[in-house]
């Protein structure tokens, strides 16, 4: 058992920290192994978030698992093709519009559901993390550059949220995630070519 800022940190949270860090670092490097590392990570966090009464975040882990399997399949399939490296693409104007609509409507709807059916003490940020993370994972699976902007938004919401729920190591992890996501944005942008911009 580790102590951080005077609070005990469980072994499960430490494993979640390590696998989460590994997953995001591998994503930044566009390595397909980010997906299996992420599956272990979401299994750990599903338990942690239920214990912290972050119900939308706990539900998110189930969705992450499904999207993680899809992402693993999608990246493996692309890597097995004739390309020497995975292509980075930009979201189309239509995709950006749908992302914005889903982000706003989805966050509002999930927050209302949490207020009505749970004892969540932080329904709005919990809902925002759920919805934005799902959109970011979809964009990541599609290798859209904009996934990093969505992940940065998730990190900025998550850091104070998790700290407030006494998940101090997890909050620290999201500070590291934020830095990796900024680096990821630049790394993926460097791999984006005009021919791939609308792929």
Short mmCIF file of C-alpha atoms in Angstrom, two decimals:
data_model
loop_
_atom_site.label_atom_id
_atom_site.label_comp_id
_atom_site.label_asym_id
_atom_site.label_seq_id
_atom_site.Cartn_x
_atom_site.Cartn_y
_atom_site.Cartn_z
CA UNK A 1 0.00 0.00 0.00
CA UNK A 2 1.40 3.38 -1.07
CA UNK A 3 0.64 6.72 0.57
CA UNK A 4 0.23 9.81 -1.61
CA UNK A 5 -0.65 13.21 -0.16
CA UNK A 6 -1.54 11.48 3.10
CA UNK A 7 -3.95 9.10 1.36
CA UNK A 8 -3.56 5.34 0.89
CA UNK A 9 -3.28 4.12 -2.69
CA UNK A 10 -4.37 0.55 -3.39
CA UNK A 11 -2.43 -2.02 -5.36
CA UNK A 12 -5.22 -2.01 -7.93
CA UNK A 13 -4.82 1.74 -8.46
CA UNK A 14 -1.06 1.29 -8.86
CA UNK A 15 -1.63 -1.38 -11.55
CA UNK A 16 -4.15 0.93 -13.24
CA UNK A 17 -1.56 3.72 -13.11
CA UNK A 18 1.16 1.58 -14.73
CA UNK A 19 -0.99 0.06 -17.47
CA UNK A 20 -2.63 3.39 -18.25
CA UNK A 21 0.72 5.10 -18.61
CA UNK A 22 1.99 2.29 -20.83
CA UNK A 23 -1.14 2.38 -23.01
CA UNK A 24 -1.02 6.14 -23.65
CA UNK A 25 2.74 6.09 -24.27
CA UNK A 26 2.32 3.30 -26.82
CA UNK A 27 -0.55 5.19 -28.47
CA UNK A 28 1.64 8.27 -28.83
CA UNK A 29 4.19 6.03 -30.61
CA UNK A 30 1.39 4.50 -32.74
CA UNK A 31 2.21 1.00 -31.48
CA UNK A 32 -0.62 -1.54 -31.75
CA UNK A 33 0.22 -2.92 -28.27
CA UNK A 34 -1.49 0.14 -26.79
CA UNK A 35 -4.80 -1.70 -27.18
CA UNK A 36 -4.10 -4.84 -25.07
CA UNK A 37 -2.40 -2.67 -22.44
CA UNK A 38 -5.52 -0.54 -22.42
CA UNK A 39 -7.77 -3.56 -21.89
CA UNK A 40 -5.93 -4.43 -18.68
CA UNK A 41 -6.14 -0.79 -17.64
CA UNK A 42 -9.91 -0.53 -18.07
CA UNK A 43 -10.47 -3.72 -16.08
CA UNK A 44 -8.66 -2.15 -13.12
CA UNK A 45 -10.40 1.19 -13.42
CA UNK A 46 -13.87 -0.36 -13.67
CA UNK A 47 -13.51 -1.58 -10.08
CA UNK A 48 -11.88 1.62 -8.80
CA UNK A 49 -14.57 3.87 -10.24
CA UNK A 50 -17.46 1.86 -8.79
CA UNK A 51 -15.81 2.14 -5.37
CA UNK A 52 -15.44 5.93 -5.87
CA UNK A 53 -19.11 6.29 -6.97
CA UNK A 54 -18.03 7.52 -10.40
CA UNK A 55 -20.68 5.47 -12.14
CA UNK A 56 -20.41 7.00 -15.60
CA UNK A 57 -16.66 6.42 -15.49
CA UNK A 58 -17.24 2.81 -14.45
CA UNK A 59 -19.67 2.31 -17.34
CA UNK A 60 -17.13 3.96 -19.59
CA UNK A 61 -14.66 1.16 -18.89
CA UNK A 62 -17.10 -1.38 -20.36
CA UNK A 63 -17.38 0.73 -23.50
CA UNK A 64 -13.60 1.16 -23.54
CA UNK A 65 -13.22 -2.61 -23.52
CA UNK A 66 -15.47 -3.01 -26.56
CA UNK A 67 -13.82 -0.12 -28.40
CA UNK A 68 -10.42 -1.42 -27.36
CA UNK A 69 -11.09 -4.76 -29.03
CA UNK A 70 -12.25 -2.92 -32.16
CA UNK A 71 -9.22 -0.61 -32.11
CA UNK A 72 -6.85 -3.55 -31.69
CA UNK A 73 -8.46 -5.30 -34.68
CA UNK A 74 -8.49 -2.12 -36.78
CA UNK A 75 -4.85 -1.20 -36.14
CA UNK A 76 -3.66 -4.79 -36.56
CA UNK A 77 -5.47 -5.03 -39.88
CA UNK A 78 -4.00 -1.74 -41.12
CA UNK A 79 -0.49 -2.68 -39.97
CA UNK A 80 -0.74 -6.03 -41.78
CA UNK A 81 -1.43 -4.27 -45.08
CA UNK A 82 1.06 -2.83 -47.52
CA UNK A 83 1.63 0.35 -45.49
CA UNK A 84 4.96 0.58 -43.73
CA UNK A 85 3.40 2.71 -41.03
CA UNK A 86 -0.14 3.46 -39.92
CA UNK A 87 -1.69 6.48 -41.61
CA UNK A 88 -2.78 9.49 -39.58
CA UNK A 89 -5.92 11.19 -40.88
CA UNK A 90 -7.97 14.28 -40.10
CA UNK A 91 -11.66 14.23 -39.24
CA UNK A 92 -13.92 15.59 -41.96
CA UNK A 93 -16.08 18.66 -41.40
CA UNK A 94 -19.13 16.38 -41.09
CA UNK A 95 -17.38 14.23 -38.48
CA UNK A 96 -16.38 17.31 -36.48
CA UNK A 97 -19.99 18.50 -36.54
CA UNK A 98 -21.31 15.18 -35.30
CA UNK A 99 -18.61 15.00 -32.64
CA UNK A 100 -19.67 18.41 -31.29
CA UNK A 101 -23.37 17.52 -31.27
CA UNK A 102 -22.77 14.18 -29.56
CA UNK A 103 -20.41 15.76 -27.02
CA UNK A 104 -22.94 18.37 -25.91
CA UNK A 105 -26.11 16.29 -26.07
CA UNK A 106 -24.46 13.18 -24.69
CA UNK A 107 -22.92 14.98 -21.71
CA UNK A 108 -26.24 16.62 -20.87
CA UNK A 109 -28.16 13.35 -21.18
CA UNK A 110 -25.73 11.29 -19.12
CA UNK A 111 -25.53 13.96 -16.41
CA UNK A 112 -29.34 14.07 -16.16
CA UNK A 113 -29.41 10.27 -15.89
CA UNK A 114 -26.82 10.28 -13.12
CA UNK A 115 -28.80 12.89 -11.18
CA UNK A 116 -32.03 10.92 -11.56
CA UNK A 117 -30.81 7.40 -10.86
CA UNK A 118 -27.60 7.52 -8.83
CA UNK A 119 -26.04 9.21 -5.82
CA UNK A 120 -23.20 10.62 -7.94
CA UNK A 121 -21.75 13.70 -6.24
CA UNK A 122 -20.25 15.01 -9.50
CA UNK A 123 -22.64 14.15 -12.35
CA UNK A 124 -21.58 16.78 -14.92
CA UNK A 125 -17.81 16.16 -15.00
CA UNK A 126 -18.39 12.41 -14.67
CA UNK A 127 -20.70 12.54 -17.69
CA UNK A 128 -18.29 14.72 -19.68
CA UNK A 129 -15.44 12.28 -19.11
CA UNK A 130 -17.65 9.41 -20.28
CA UNK A 131 -18.85 11.04 -23.48
CA UNK A 132 -15.60 12.74 -24.51
CA UNK A 133 -13.60 9.57 -23.81
CA UNK A 134 -15.87 7.50 -26.03
CA UNK A 135 -15.51 10.04 -28.83
CA UNK A 136 -11.74 10.19 -28.34
CA UNK A 137 -11.45 6.39 -28.45
CA UNK A 138 -13.49 6.24 -31.65
CA UNK A 139 -11.24 8.91 -33.21
CA UNK A 140 -8.14 7.06 -31.99
CA UNK A 141 -9.34 3.79 -33.51
CA UNK A 142 -9.85 5.66 -36.80
CA UNK A 143 -6.39 7.25 -36.38
CA UNK A 144 -7.87 10.75 -36.51
CA UNK A 145 -5.47 13.49 -35.40
CA UNK A 146 -8.30 15.14 -33.46
CA UNK A 147 -8.38 12.26 -30.98
CA UNK A 148 -5.58 14.03 -29.09
CA UNK A 149 -7.61 17.23 -28.69
CA UNK A 150 -10.44 15.17 -27.21
CA UNK A 151 -8.05 13.33 -24.88
CA UNK A 152 -6.56 16.64 -23.73
CA UNK A 153 -10.07 17.87 -22.85
CA UNK A 154 -10.71 14.61 -20.95
CA UNK A 155 -7.46 15.04 -19.00
CA UNK A 156 -8.25 18.63 -18.03
CA UNK A 157 -11.62 17.54 -16.63
CA UNK A 158 -10.33 14.33 -15.04
CA UNK A 159 -7.44 15.75 -13.02
CA UNK A 160 -9.56 17.78 -10.55
CA UNK A 161 -12.40 15.23 -10.70
CA UNK A 162 -10.29 12.29 -9.58
CA UNK A 163 -8.43 14.33 -6.98
CA UNK A 164 -11.78 15.37 -5.46
CA UNK A 165 -12.79 11.69 -5.21
CA UNK A 166 -9.55 10.77 -3.36
CA UNK A 167 -8.08 8.98 -6.37
CA UNK A 168 -4.84 10.91 -6.02
CA UNK A 169 -2.58 8.56 -7.95
CA UNK A 170 -5.13 8.47 -10.76
CA UNK A 171 -5.24 12.29 -10.81
CA UNK A 172 -1.45 12.32 -11.05
CA UNK A 173 -1.65 9.77 -13.87
CA UNK A 174 -3.91 12.13 -15.80
CA UNK A 175 -1.36 14.93 -15.40
CA UNK A 176 1.15 12.62 -17.08
CA UNK A 177 -1.49 11.66 -19.66
CA UNK A 178 -1.95 15.35 -20.44
CA UNK A 179 1.74 15.78 -21.19
CA UNK A 180 1.84 12.62 -23.32
CA UNK A 181 -1.29 13.72 -25.19
CA UNK A 182 0.31 17.06 -26.06
CA UNK A 183 3.35 15.17 -27.34
CA UNK A 184 1.06 12.74 -29.17
CA UNK A 185 -0.67 15.60 -30.97
CA UNK A 186 2.67 16.83 -32.32
CA UNK A 187 3.94 13.33 -33.13
CA UNK A 188 0.82 12.39 -35.08
CA UNK A 189 0.72 15.81 -36.77
CA UNK A 190 4.24 15.21 -38.08
CA UNK A 191 3.04 11.94 -39.63
CA UNK A 192 0.08 13.59 -41.32
CA UNK A 193 0.64 14.23 -45.02
CA UNK A 194 -1.65 16.15 -47.41
CA UNK A 195 -2.57 12.87 -49.08
CA UNK A 196 -3.72 11.47 -45.77
CA UNK A 197 -5.47 14.57 -44.50
CA UNK A 198 -8.86 13.50 -45.81
CA UNK A 199 -8.39 9.72 -45.79
#
